[in-house]
Coordinates of C-alpha atoms in Angstrom, one line a residue:
M172 CA 22.9 -40.5 35.1
E173 CA 25.8 -39.0 34.7
N174 CA 26.6 -36.2 32.0
N175 CA 29.3 -36.9 29.6
L176 CA 30.8 -33.8 30.4
N177 CA 33.9 -35.3 27.5
Y178 CA 31.4 -35.5 24.6
S179 CA 33.1 -33.5 21.4
S180 CA 30.1 -31.5 19.1
E181 CA 29.3 -33.1 15.6
V182 CA 28.1 -31.2 12.6
R183 CA 25.2 -33.5 10.8
K184 CA 24.6 -33.9 7.1
R185 CA 21.4 -31.6 7.3
I186 CA 23.6 -28.4 7.3
L187 CA 25.0 -29.4 3.6
S188 CA 20.9 -30.0 2.9
M189 CA 20.9 -26.5 3.9
L190 CA 24.3 -25.3 1.9
M191 CA 23.3 -26.5 -1.1
F192 CA 19.8 -27.1 -1.6
Q193 CA 17.9 -25.0 0.4
L194 CA 20.0 -21.7 1.6
Y195 CA 18.6 -19.0 -1.3
S196 CA 15.2 -18.8 -3.1
D197 CA 16.7 -17.7 -6.3
E198 CA 18.9 -19.2 -8.4
R199 CA 20.2 -16.2 -9.6
T200 CA 21.9 -15.5 -6.5
I201 CA 25.0 -17.9 -7.3
Y202 CA 26.8 -15.6 -9.8
R203 CA 26.7 -12.8 -6.7
E204 CA 28.1 -15.1 -4.1
Y205 CA 30.9 -16.4 -6.5
V206 CA 31.6 -12.6 -7.8
Q207 CA 31.8 -12.0 -4.6
N208 CA 34.0 -14.1 -3.5
A209 CA 35.8 -12.9 -6.4
L210 CA 36.3 -9.6 -5.3
D211 CA 37.5 -11.0 -2.0
S212 CA 40.3 -13.1 -4.3
I213 CA 40.9 -9.9 -6.1
N214 CA 41.9 -7.6 -3.4
K215 CA 44.0 -9.8 -1.8
A216 CA 45.8 -10.0 -5.1
I217 CA 46.1 -6.5 -4.6
D218 CA 47.4 -6.5 -1.4
A219 CA 50.0 -9.4 -2.3
H220 CA 50.8 -7.0 -5.3
V221 CA 50.1 -10.0 -7.7
L222 CA 47.5 -7.5 -8.7
A223 CA 48.0 -3.2 -9.5
Q224 CA 44.5 -2.0 -8.8
A225 CA 41.4 -3.1 -8.4
K226 CA 40.1 -2.5 -11.9
D227 CA 42.7 -5.1 -13.0
G228 CA 40.7 -7.6 -11.7
I229 CA 38.6 -9.6 -14.3
V230 CA 35.8 -12.1 -13.6
T231 CA 34.6 -13.8 -16.4
I232 CA 31.3 -16.1 -16.8
D233 CA 30.9 -18.4 -19.9
I234 CA 27.3 -19.9 -19.9
D235 CA 27.0 -23.3 -22.6
E236 CA 23.6 -23.3 -22.7
K237 CA 23.7 -26.4 -25.1
H238 CA 26.1 -28.4 -23.3
K239 CA 24.5 -27.2 -19.8
I240 CA 27.8 -25.9 -18.3
I241 CA 28.8 -22.6 -16.3
K242 CA 32.3 -21.2 -15.6
I243 CA 32.8 -18.7 -13.5
R244 CA 36.8 -17.5 -13.5
D245 CA 38.5 -14.6 -11.7
N246 CA 42.3 -13.4 -11.8
G247 CA 42.5 -13.0 -8.0
A248 CA 45.1 -14.6 -5.6
G249 CA 43.5 -18.1 -5.8
I250 CA 45.0 -20.8 -3.1
E251 CA 48.2 -22.3 -2.3
S252 CA 48.4 -26.1 -3.4
A253 CA 49.1 -26.5 0.3
N254 CA 45.8 -25.5 1.5
A255 CA 43.9 -25.8 -1.3
V256 CA 41.9 -28.9 -0.5
R257 CA 41.7 -28.0 3.6
T258 CA 39.9 -24.6 2.3
L259 CA 37.6 -26.3 -0.5
L260 CA 36.3 -29.0 2.1
D261 CA 36.0 -28.1 5.4
I262 CA 32.6 -26.1 6.0
S263 CA 33.1 -22.5 7.0
P264 CA 36.9 -22.7 7.1
S265 CA 36.7 -18.4 6.5
N266 CA 38.6 -16.0 8.3
K267 CA 36.2 -13.5 6.5
D268 CA 34.3 -11.1 8.7
G269 CA 32.4 -9.2 6.3
V270 CA 34.2 -6.0 7.3
N271 CA 37.4 -5.9 5.3
Q272 CA 36.1 -8.8 2.7
A273 CA 32.6 -9.2 1.4
G274 CA 32.0 -12.5 2.1
M275 CA 31.4 -13.2 5.7
Y276 CA 31.1 -17.6 6.7
G277 CA 32.9 -19.3 3.7
I278 CA 30.0 -21.3 2.7
G279 CA 28.7 -19.7 -0.6
R280 CA 30.7 -21.3 -2.6
L281 CA 28.6 -24.7 -1.9
V282 CA 25.1 -22.6 -3.5
G283 CA 25.9 -23.8 -7.1
G284 CA 25.6 -27.7 -6.1
G285 CA 21.8 -27.4 -5.8
Y286 CA 21.5 -26.6 -9.2
C287 CA 24.3 -28.7 -11.1
H288 CA 24.9 -32.8 -11.3
E289 CA 28.7 -31.9 -10.5
L290 CA 30.1 -28.8 -8.6
I291 CA 34.2 -28.4 -9.6
F292 CA 36.7 -25.7 -8.2
R293 CA 40.1 -25.2 -9.7
T294 CA 42.7 -23.3 -8.4
S295 CA 46.4 -21.8 -9.1
A296 CA 48.2 -19.1 -6.8
K297 CA 51.0 -17.4 -8.2
G298 CA 54.8 -19.2 -8.5
E299 CA 53.4 -22.3 -8.2
A300 CA 53.6 -24.9 -11.2
I301 CA 50.7 -26.7 -9.8
G302 CA 47.1 -26.6 -9.4
T303 CA 44.7 -28.0 -7.3
Q304 CA 40.3 -29.4 -8.5
I305 CA 38.3 -30.7 -6.2
T306 CA 34.8 -32.4 -7.4
F307 CA 31.8 -32.6 -5.5
D308 CA 29.7 -35.4 -6.6
V309 CA 26.1 -33.6 -6.3
D310 CA 23.7 -36.3 -7.0
K311 CA 25.4 -39.0 -4.7
I312 CA 25.2 -36.1 -1.8
W313 CA 21.9 -35.8 -1.9
Q314 CA 21.0 -39.5 -2.0
M315 CA 23.2 -39.4 1.4
V316 CA 21.6 -36.6 2.8
E317 CA 18.2 -38.0 1.8
K318 CA 18.9 -41.1 3.6
E319 CA 16.6 -41.1 6.5
E320 CA 18.0 -44.6 8.2
E321 CA 21.8 -43.3 8.1
D322 CA 22.5 -40.2 10.1
Y323 CA 26.2 -39.2 8.6
L324 CA 28.2 -36.6 9.9
A325 CA 28.6 -33.4 7.0
T326 CA 32.4 -34.3 7.2
Y327 CA 31.9 -38.1 6.1
V328 CA 29.7 -36.9 3.4
I329 CA 31.7 -34.4 1.7
N330 CA 34.7 -37.1 2.3
K331 CA 32.7 -39.9 0.3
C332 CA 31.3 -37.4 -2.4
T333 CA 34.3 -35.8 -3.5
K334 CA 37.3 -36.1 -5.6
R335 CA 40.3 -34.0 -5.1
E336 CA 43.5 -33.9 -7.6
S337 CA 46.4 -32.1 -8.9
I338 CA 46.4 -30.2 -12.0
P339 CA 49.1 -28.9 -13.9
A340 CA 49.9 -24.8 -14.1
E341 CA 52.0 -22.2 -14.5
E342 CA 54.0 -20.1 -12.3
S343 CA 52.3 -17.1 -13.5
D344 CA 48.9 -18.4 -12.9
H345 CA 46.5 -17.1 -10.5
Y346 CA 42.8 -18.1 -10.4
F347 CA 40.0 -19.5 -9.1
E348 CA 37.1 -21.2 -11.1
V349 CA 33.7 -22.9 -10.2
E350 CA 32.0 -24.7 -12.6
L351 CA 28.7 -26.0 -13.0
N352 CA 28.7 -29.1 -14.7
G353 CA 25.2 -31.0 -16.2
V354 CA 23.0 -27.6 -15.1
K355 CA 19.6 -28.4 -13.8
D356 CA 17.5 -26.0 -16.2
D357 CA 14.6 -27.6 -15.3
A358 CA 14.6 -26.5 -11.7
A359 CA 16.6 -23.5 -12.6
P360 CA 16.5 -22.1 -16.6
S361 CA 17.4 -18.5 -15.5
L362 CA 20.4 -20.1 -14.8
L363 CA 21.4 -20.7 -18.8
D364 CA 19.8 -17.5 -19.6
V365 CA 22.5 -15.2 -20.8
N366 CA 20.7 -12.0 -21.0
A367 CA 18.9 -12.5 -18.0
I368 CA 22.1 -13.6 -16.4
I369 CA 23.6 -10.1 -17.5
D370 CA 20.7 -8.1 -16.1
Y371 CA 20.7 -9.4 -12.8
L372 CA 24.5 -8.6 -12.7
R373 CA 23.9 -5.1 -13.8
E374 CA 21.8 -5.0 -10.9
V375 CA 24.5 -6.3 -8.1
A376 CA 27.7 -6.6 -9.3
P377 CA 30.3 -4.6 -7.6
V378 CA 31.2 -2.9 -11.2
E379 CA 31.9 0.5 -12.7
Y380 CA 28.8 3.2 -13.7
K381 CA 28.5 3.9 -17.4
P382 CA 30.9 6.6 -19.0
E383 CA 27.9 9.0 -19.8
F384 CA 26.6 8.4 -15.9
K385 CA 29.9 8.9 -14.7
N386 CA 31.3 11.9 -16.7
M387 CA 28.1 13.8 -17.1
L388 CA 26.6 13.2 -13.8
I389 CA 29.2 12.3 -11.0
Y390 CA 31.7 14.4 -11.8
K391 CA 29.7 16.6 -12.2
S392 CA 27.7 16.7 -9.1
T393 CA 31.1 15.7 -7.1
A394 CA 33.2 18.8 -8.5
D395 CA 32.2 21.0 -5.5
N396 CA 32.4 18.3 -3.0
P397 CA 35.4 16.5 -2.1
E398 CA 34.0 14.1 0.5
F399 CA 31.8 12.4 -1.7
K400 CA 34.3 12.4 -5.0
E401 CA 36.4 10.5 -2.8
R402 CA 33.6 7.7 -1.5
H403 CA 32.9 7.6 -5.2
E404 CA 36.4 7.1 -6.3
G405 CA 36.9 4.7 -3.6
L406 CA 34.0 2.1 -4.1
E407 CA 35.2 -1.2 -4.4
K408 CA 35.2 -2.1 -8.9
I409 CA 36.3 -5.1 -10.9
Q410 CA 35.4 -6.4 -14.3
V411 CA 32.4 -8.6 -15.0
I412 CA 32.1 -9.9 -18.4
V413 CA 29.5 -12.3 -19.2
G414 CA 30.3 -14.0 -22.7
E415 CA 31.5 -10.8 -24.6
T416 CA 29.5 -8.4 -22.6
R417 CA 31.0 -6.1 -20.0
I418 CA 29.1 -5.8 -17.4
Q419 CA 28.2 -2.4 -16.0
K420 CA 25.8 -0.4 -14.1
Q421 CA 22.6 0.9 -16.2
Y422 CA 21.9 4.0 -15.0
G423 CA 22.0 6.6 -17.6
L424 CA 21.1 10.3 -18.2
S425 CA 17.4 10.0 -17.8
I426 CA 14.8 7.9 -15.7
K427 CA 13.9 5.1 -18.5
G428 CA 10.5 4.7 -17.1
T429 CA 9.4 8.3 -16.9
K430 CA 12.3 9.7 -19.5
D431 CA 12.4 12.6 -16.6
K432 CA 16.3 14.1 -17.4
I433 CA 18.2 13.9 -14.4
N434 CA 20.0 17.1 -13.8
N435 CA 22.2 16.3 -11.0
L436 CA 22.9 13.9 -8.6
E437 CA 21.9 14.6 -4.8
Y438 CA 24.6 13.4 -2.2
F439 CA 23.7 12.2 1.9
K440 CA 25.4 10.5 4.3
I441 CA 23.7 8.7 7.8
E442 CA 25.5 9.6 10.7
D443 CA 24.6 8.7 14.7
R444 CA 25.9 10.7 17.4
I445 CA 27.2 7.7 19.4
F446 CA 28.2 5.2 16.0
G447 CA 29.4 7.8 14.2
I448 CA 29.3 7.4 10.6
L449 CA 26.9 4.8 9.3
G450 CA 26.9 5.0 5.3
W451 CA 26.3 7.3 2.4
G452 CA 24.1 7.3 -0.9
W453 CA 23.1 9.5 -3.5
Y454 CA 19.5 9.5 -5.6
A455 CA 19.0 11.2 -8.9
L456 CA 17.1 14.7 -8.9
T457 CA 14.9 15.2 -11.6
K458 CA 11.4 16.4 -12.3
Y459 CA 9.9 13.7 -10.5
T460 CA 6.5 13.8 -13.0
I461 CA 5.0 10.5 -12.2
Q462 CA 6.0 7.2 -10.2
I463 CA 8.9 4.9 -12.0
P464 CA 6.7 2.2 -13.5
K465 CA 7.8 -1.6 -12.5
E466 CA 9.3 -2.0 -15.9
D467 CA 11.9 -0.1 -15.2
K468 CA 14.4 -2.9 -13.0
L469 CA 16.4 0.3 -11.9
A470 CA 13.7 1.8 -9.5
G471 CA 14.4 2.4 -6.1
I472 CA 17.5 3.1 -3.8
R473 CA 19.2 0.1 -3.9
L474 CA 21.3 -0.8 -0.4
R475 CA 24.9 -2.2 -0.9
A476 CA 27.5 -3.3 0.8
H477 CA 31.0 -3.5 -0.8
N478 CA 29.5 -2.3 -3.7
I479 CA 27.4 -5.6 -3.9
Q480 CA 23.4 -5.2 -3.5
I481 CA 21.8 -6.5 -0.6
G482 CA 18.8 -8.2 -1.0
D483 CA 16.3 -6.8 -4.0
A484 CA 14.9 -3.6 -5.6
S485 CA 12.7 -3.8 -3.1
L486 CA 14.7 -4.1 0.1
L487 CA 14.5 -0.2 1.5
S488 CA 10.9 0.0 0.6
G489 CA 7.6 0.1 2.7
T490 CA 6.5 1.1 5.4
N491 CA 9.6 0.4 7.3
Y492 CA 11.1 2.9 5.9
W493 CA 8.6 5.7 4.4
K494 CA 5.5 6.5 5.1
E495 CA 3.9 5.7 1.4
D496 CA 4.8 1.8 0.1
R497 CA 5.0 3.6 -3.3
S498 CA 7.6 6.4 -2.3
N499 CA 10.8 4.6 -3.0
S500 CA 9.8 3.8 -6.8
Y501 CA 10.3 8.0 -7.5
F502 CA 13.6 7.2 -7.6
Y503 CA 16.8 6.2 -8.5
G504 CA 19.6 5.9 -6.1
E505 CA 21.9 3.7 -4.1
F506 CA 23.2 3.4 -0.2
F507 CA 26.6 2.1 0.6
V508 CA 27.0 0.6 3.8
T509 CA 30.0 1.7 5.4
H510 CA 30.1 0.6 9.2
P511 CA 32.2 -2.6 9.9
H512 CA 29.3 -3.7 12.6
I513 CA 26.7 -3.4 9.8
R514 CA 26.7 -6.5 7.8
P515 CA 24.5 -8.4 5.7
N516 CA 23.0 -11.6 7.0
G517 CA 23.7 -14.9 5.8
A518 CA 21.4 -15.0 2.9
R519 CA 22.4 -11.6 2.1
D520 CA 18.6 -10.5 1.6
G521 CA 19.2 -7.8 5.0
L522 CA 21.2 -7.2 7.4
V523 CA 22.8 -8.9 10.9
P524 CA 20.2 -7.1 13.7
T525 CA 23.1 -4.6 15.5
P526 CA 22.3 -1.9 17.3
E527 CA 24.6 -0.5 14.3
S528 CA 21.9 -1.6 12.2
R529 CA 19.2 -0.5 14.5
A530 CA 20.4 3.2 13.9
L531 CA 20.8 3.1 10.3
E532 CA 17.2 1.8 9.5
N533 CA 16.1 4.8 11.9
G534 CA 18.5 7.2 10.6
L535 CA 17.4 5.9 6.8
R536 CA 13.5 6.2 8.2
S537 CA 14.1 10.1 9.0
Y538 CA 16.1 10.7 5.8
F539 CA 13.5 9.4 3.4
E540 CA 11.1 11.7 5.0
N541 CA 12.6 14.6 3.3
L542 CA 12.4 12.5 -0.1
K543 CA 8.7 12.0 0.2
T544 CA 8.4 15.7 0.6
L545 CA 10.8 16.3 -2.6
Y546 CA 8.2 14.1 -4.8
T547 CA 5.1 15.3 -3.3
K548 CA 6.3 19.1 -4.2
A549 CA 7.1 18.2 -7.5
N550 CA 3.8 16.9 -8.0
E551 CA 2.3 20.4 -6.4
A552 CA 5.0 22.1 -8.6
K553 CA 3.4 20.2 -11.9
K554 CA -0.2 20.8 -11.2
S555 CA 0.4 24.8 -10.3
I556 CA 1.0 25.2 -14.2
D557 CA -1.5 22.5 -15.2
K558 CA -3.8 25.0 -14.0
I559 CA -2.7 27.9 -15.6
Y560 CA -3.1 26.3 -18.8
D561 CA -6.6 25.3 -17.4
G562 CA -7.5 28.2 -17.0
I563 CA -6.2 29.3 -20.6
K564 CA -8.7 26.4 -21.9
R565 CA -11.6 27.8 -20.0
I566 CA -11.3 31.4 -21.7
D567 CA -11.1 29.6 -24.9
D568 CA -14.0 27.4 -24.4
H569 CA -16.1 30.6 -23.4
G570 CA -15.3 32.7 -27.1
G571 CA -12.6 35.1 -24.9
T572 CA -15.1 35.5 -21.6
I573 CA -12.9 35.5 -18.5
D574 CA -14.8 34.4 -15.3
Y575 CA -14.2 34.1 -11.8
N576 CA -13.3 30.4 -12.1
A577 CA -10.6 30.8 -15.1
K578 CA -9.2 34.0 -12.9
D579 CA -8.6 31.7 -10.1
L580 CA -7.5 28.6 -12.2
I581 CA -4.6 31.4 -13.7
N582 CA -4.2 33.4 -10.6
N583 CA -4.8 31.6 -7.5
R584 CA -4.1 28.2 -8.1
G585 CA -1.7 28.2 -10.8
I586 CA 0.7 31.2 -10.5
G587 CA 0.3 32.1 -7.2
K588 CA 0.4 28.1 -6.1
F589 CA 4.3 28.5 -7.7
E590 CA 5.5 31.9 -6.4
K591 CA 4.2 30.4 -3.2
L592 CA 5.9 27.0 -3.5
M593 CA 9.2 28.7 -4.3
K594 CA 8.9 31.1 -0.9
T595 CA 8.1 28.4 1.5
S596 CA 10.6 25.8 0.3
F597 CA 13.3 26.3 2.8
G598 CA 15.2 23.8 5.2
F599 CA 16.2 21.0 2.7
E600 CA 17.8 22.1 -0.6
A601 CA 17.3 20.2 -2.7
I602 CA 13.1 20.7 -3.1
K603 CA 14.4 24.1 -4.4
R604 CA 17.0 22.9 -7.1
M605 CA 13.9 20.5 -7.9
L606 CA 11.1 23.3 -8.7
L607 CA 14.2 25.4 -10.2
L608 CA 13.3 22.7 -12.9
Y609 CA 9.9 23.5 -13.5
Q610 CA 10.7 27.4 -13.8
P611 CA 11.1 27.8 -17.3
E612 CA 8.2 26.0 -18.0
F613 CA 6.3 27.8 -15.4
I614 CA 7.8 31.2 -16.8
E615 CA 6.4 30.4 -20.4
A616 CA 2.9 29.3 -19.0
K617 CA 2.6 32.8 -16.7
A618 CA 3.4 34.9 -19.6
K619 CA 0.2 33.4 -21.7
G620 CA -2.2 33.2 -18.7
E621 CA -1.0 36.6 -17.8
E622 CA -1.8 37.4 -21.8
K623 CA -5.2 35.9 -21.1
L624 CA -6.3 38.1 -18.3
R625 CA -4.9 41.6 -19.5
P626 CA -7.5 43.5 -20.4
I627 CA -7.6 45.8 -23.4
V628 CA -6.6 49.5 -23.4
P629 CA -6.4 52.1 -25.7
G630 CA -3.6 51.5 -28.5
Q631 CA -3.7 47.4 -28.4
Q632 CA -6.8 46.9 -30.1
E633 CA -7.0 47.1 -33.7
P634 CA -9.0 49.8 -35.3
I635 CA -12.4 49.4 -36.4
S636 CA -12.8 50.6 -40.0
V637 CA -16.1 52.3 -40.5
K638 CA -17.3 53.2 -43.7
K639 CA -19.9 56.6 -43.9
E640 CA -22.1 57.5 -46.9
I641 CA -22.3 60.7 -47.4
P642 CA -26.3 61.9 -47.8
A643 CA -26.9 64.9 -50.3
P644 CA -27.9 68.2 -48.5
I645 CA -31.5 68.4 -47.2
D646 CA -32.9 72.1 -47.3
I647 CA -35.1 72.8 -44.2
Q648 CA -37.0 76.1 -42.8
T649 CA -35.3 77.9 -39.8
D650 CA -38.1 79.4 -37.8
N651 CA -37.5 82.9 -39.5
G652 CA -37.8 81.2 -43.1
E653 CA -34.6 81.3 -45.0
P654 CA -33.5 77.7 -45.5
A655 CA -30.5 76.0 -44.1
T656 CA -28.7 72.9 -44.8
T657 CA -28.0 70.2 -42.4
P658 CA -24.5 69.6 -41.7
V659 CA -22.9 66.5 -43.1
A660 CA -19.5 65.0 -42.9
P661 CA -16.5 66.0 -45.2
S662 CA -17.0 64.6 -48.6
S663 CA -13.4 63.2 -48.9
P664 CA -11.9 60.7 -47.7
T665 CA -15.5 58.8 -48.1
E666 CA -14.0 56.2 -45.7
A667 CA -12.8 57.2 -42.0
N668 CA -10.7 55.0 -40.2
I669 CA -12.0 55.6 -36.2
D670 CA -10.3 53.8 -33.4
F671 CA -12.7 52.6 -31.2
S672 CA -9.8 50.4 -29.1
S673 CA -11.0 51.8 -25.7
A674 CA -14.6 50.5 -26.2
T675 CA -14.2 47.5 -24.8
D676 CA -17.2 45.6 -26.0
N677 CA -16.5 46.8 -29.3
T678 CA -19.6 49.4 -29.3
V679 CA -19.2 52.3 -32.2
E680 CA -19.2 55.4 -31.5
L681 CA -19.5 58.4 -34.0
P682 CA -19.3 61.9 -34.0
T683 CA -23.2 62.7 -34.1
T684 CA -25.1 66.2 -35.4
A685 CA -28.5 67.5 -34.9
N686 CA -31.5 65.7 -37.0
Q687 CA -28.6 63.2 -38.2
S688 CA -30.4 60.0 -39.7
D689 CA -27.4 58.7 -41.7
P690 CA -27.0 55.1 -42.7
V691 CA -24.4 53.6 -41.0
S692 CA -22.6 50.6 -42.8
V693 CA -19.8 49.1 -40.2
Q694 CA -17.3 46.5 -41.5
E695 CA -17.2 44.4 -38.2
P696 CA -20.7 44.7 -36.7
A697 CA -20.6 45.9 -33.1
T698 CA -22.6 44.5 -30.6
Y699 CA -25.2 46.6 -28.0
Q700 CA -25.2 50.3 -30.2
H701 CA -27.0 52.7 -27.9
E702 CA -29.2 54.9 -30.1
S703 CA -27.9 58.2 -28.1
L704 CA -24.7 56.8 -29.6
I705 CA -25.6 56.1 -33.2
P706 CA -28.8 58.0 -34.9
G707 CA -30.7 56.8 -37.5
P708 CA -32.2 53.7 -38.6
R709 CA -30.2 50.9 -36.6
I710 CA -30.3 46.6 -36.0
V711 CA -29.3 46.0 -32.1
T712 CA -27.7 42.7 -32.3
P713 CA -27.7 40.6 -29.3
T714 CA -24.9 38.8 -27.9
S715 CA -24.8 35.1 -28.3
T716 CA -22.3 34.6 -25.1
P717 CA -23.2 35.6 -21.7
L718 CA -21.2 38.3 -20.5
L719 CA -21.3 37.1 -16.6
G720 CA -20.3 33.5 -16.6
Q721 CA -22.3 31.1 -17.4
Q722 CA -26.1 31.9 -16.4
D723 CA -27.5 35.3 -18.4
I724 CA -29.7 35.9 -16.2
I725 CA -30.1 39.7 -17.9
A726 CA -32.0 37.8 -21.1
Q727 CA -34.8 37.3 -18.8
L728 CA -35.4 41.5 -19.8
N729 CA -35.4 40.6 -23.4
N730 CA -39.3 41.2 -23.4
V731 CA -39.0 43.8 -20.7
L732 CA -36.7 46.4 -21.6
D733 CA -35.9 48.5 -24.9
P734 CA -32.4 46.7 -26.6
S735 CA -30.6 50.1 -25.9
E736 CA -31.4 49.7 -22.0
I737 CA -30.4 46.1 -22.3
W738 CA -27.2 46.9 -23.6
L739 CA -26.4 49.4 -20.8
L740 CA -27.0 46.8 -18.4
R741 CA -24.9 44.6 -19.5
R742 CA -22.4 47.1 -20.1
V743 CA -22.5 48.4 -16.2
F744 CA -21.8 44.8 -15.3
K745 CA -19.1 43.7 -17.6
V746 CA -17.2 46.6 -16.1
L747 CA -17.8 45.2 -12.5
N748 CA -16.8 42.1 -13.3
S749 CA -13.7 43.4 -15.3
F750 CA -12.1 46.2 -12.7
C751 CA -13.4 44.9 -9.0
P752 CA -11.4 43.0 -6.7
D753 CA -11.1 39.3 -8.0
N754 CA -12.2 37.6 -5.0
E755 CA -15.0 35.1 -4.4
H756 CA -16.9 37.4 -1.9
D757 CA -17.0 40.2 -4.3
Q758 CA -17.8 38.2 -7.0
K759 CA -20.8 37.1 -5.1
L760 CA -22.0 40.5 -4.6
I761 CA -21.8 41.6 -8.2
A762 CA -24.1 38.3 -9.1
E763 CA -26.3 39.1 -6.1
M764 CA -26.5 42.6 -7.6
E765 CA -27.0 41.6 -11.2
R766 CA -30.5 39.4 -9.6
L767 CA -31.8 42.2 -7.7
I768 CA -32.0 44.4 -10.3
V769 CA -33.3 41.6 -13.0
K770 CA -36.2 40.8 -10.2
E771 CA -37.2 44.9 -9.9
F772 CA -37.5 44.8 -13.5
N773 CA -39.6 42.0 -13.3
D774 CA -41.6 43.2 -10.7
E775 CA -43.2 46.4 -12.0
I776 CA -44.0 44.5 -15.5

């Protein structure tokens, strides 16, 4: 059998099934495709001096839910009448390469056909008094494509199912319009949901940022960085209007899902030693208090080409780029592909696999390691401040008693941890800038913690007012038989203010005289008053709060020792705990000493 070397290839009808009915899984994608085509047409109009600048380019989208009609119109260059029919009917007639234009294959215009009964194109170029309209009968195309017994050519199906006609136009007109007539809302209900489409286009369309974000963050963050200022200003941006709503990217001055304030934007670029600069990006610097919830539709660093989003918000998420699946959801940000050999694939849900795109993936993966460290350090900073307040609460919960755990929380796991973070966070400057956001909160917590741990010194404590009752003189006989009078306190004033601030346990020490037995009235009862300090009748009031941690083992000696001895023993160990080095080893030694002394007294009995 001879080979037929003269055979000419043919494109069969199944290609239409793919282009019109199977290319995209998300019906909203048709808006992105038509906006993308509009961007290319607007850029062409700028090159031809039909439009002065990109911001003069306008795309209007009208959604008529009642009549099930969608119209998408741009004021780009349009298509000359001599080329309109061929351009709109041929399959992939475009010379777009995805480098200088956002589109690549010239097939995106057909995607709307899968969601309506009629797909209509209208166009006119400046200087022509005639326009062109092409109508695709989508229902008829579907019937011919699905008719198994007939293996039609794709070109035959198109010729049979389209209507071409000229329409009037003004010479000043230049536009391209797509109309979806008879939208199948049962199969694609979101296409007629105006609010859903507005939200979608805010994520994916090549539009301007909100004024506050641009003025307060972009300008501020690029003021000393002319490279990224120029890159920002060079982004492709057009006006997109849905009904009466002008579409803008929704980044603001804070993270919606966490309420974290955005302090500034951090800029970076990915550069390969072989391929050069592959792209650049930004992310919001915040305190990263928690992971951004899924309800926040701005979460994640997004991948864009020609300022149009590639794929969805999760494209740069997952273990292909991060060591943790959740990592990307701590950030707001965008990365813009600039290398000419890095292009979106046909479905625009990823990149065409090339050596350059693989180099980009490796570069992003490496850079994202820094970002993982960034939010990890933020979490450590937040926890260190929380530990200070945990220590303060522990002291308050135990009646002001300062134990080892409270000191450890405040000094080591709190203040020490944060200060160590500040000293050791080098190599990635964004970490220090992030820690500075926590610094005011840390300084306040540190001051409160140190105040709780500050020992009582003379002059800091309120003086204790002691009321001294003056007794009548008592006559006694001396050895030689001569009367003598016991010395007494002065009769005036009858109330003396005595400063006992040096007594850290609030023990009241009064001047004593021989044989003095005067009753003592104390306005604030002192705890553990030793009999050698205050003579005469007294009541020793035991403390209800252990001086040493949670276990009061000295209380075992209440029935063994005199209350004054108990007081002295407690005082010794309180001093040891207050002034010995604050480390676990010394604290254990003190606790063991206390245990042995208690054991010794118990054994004697």
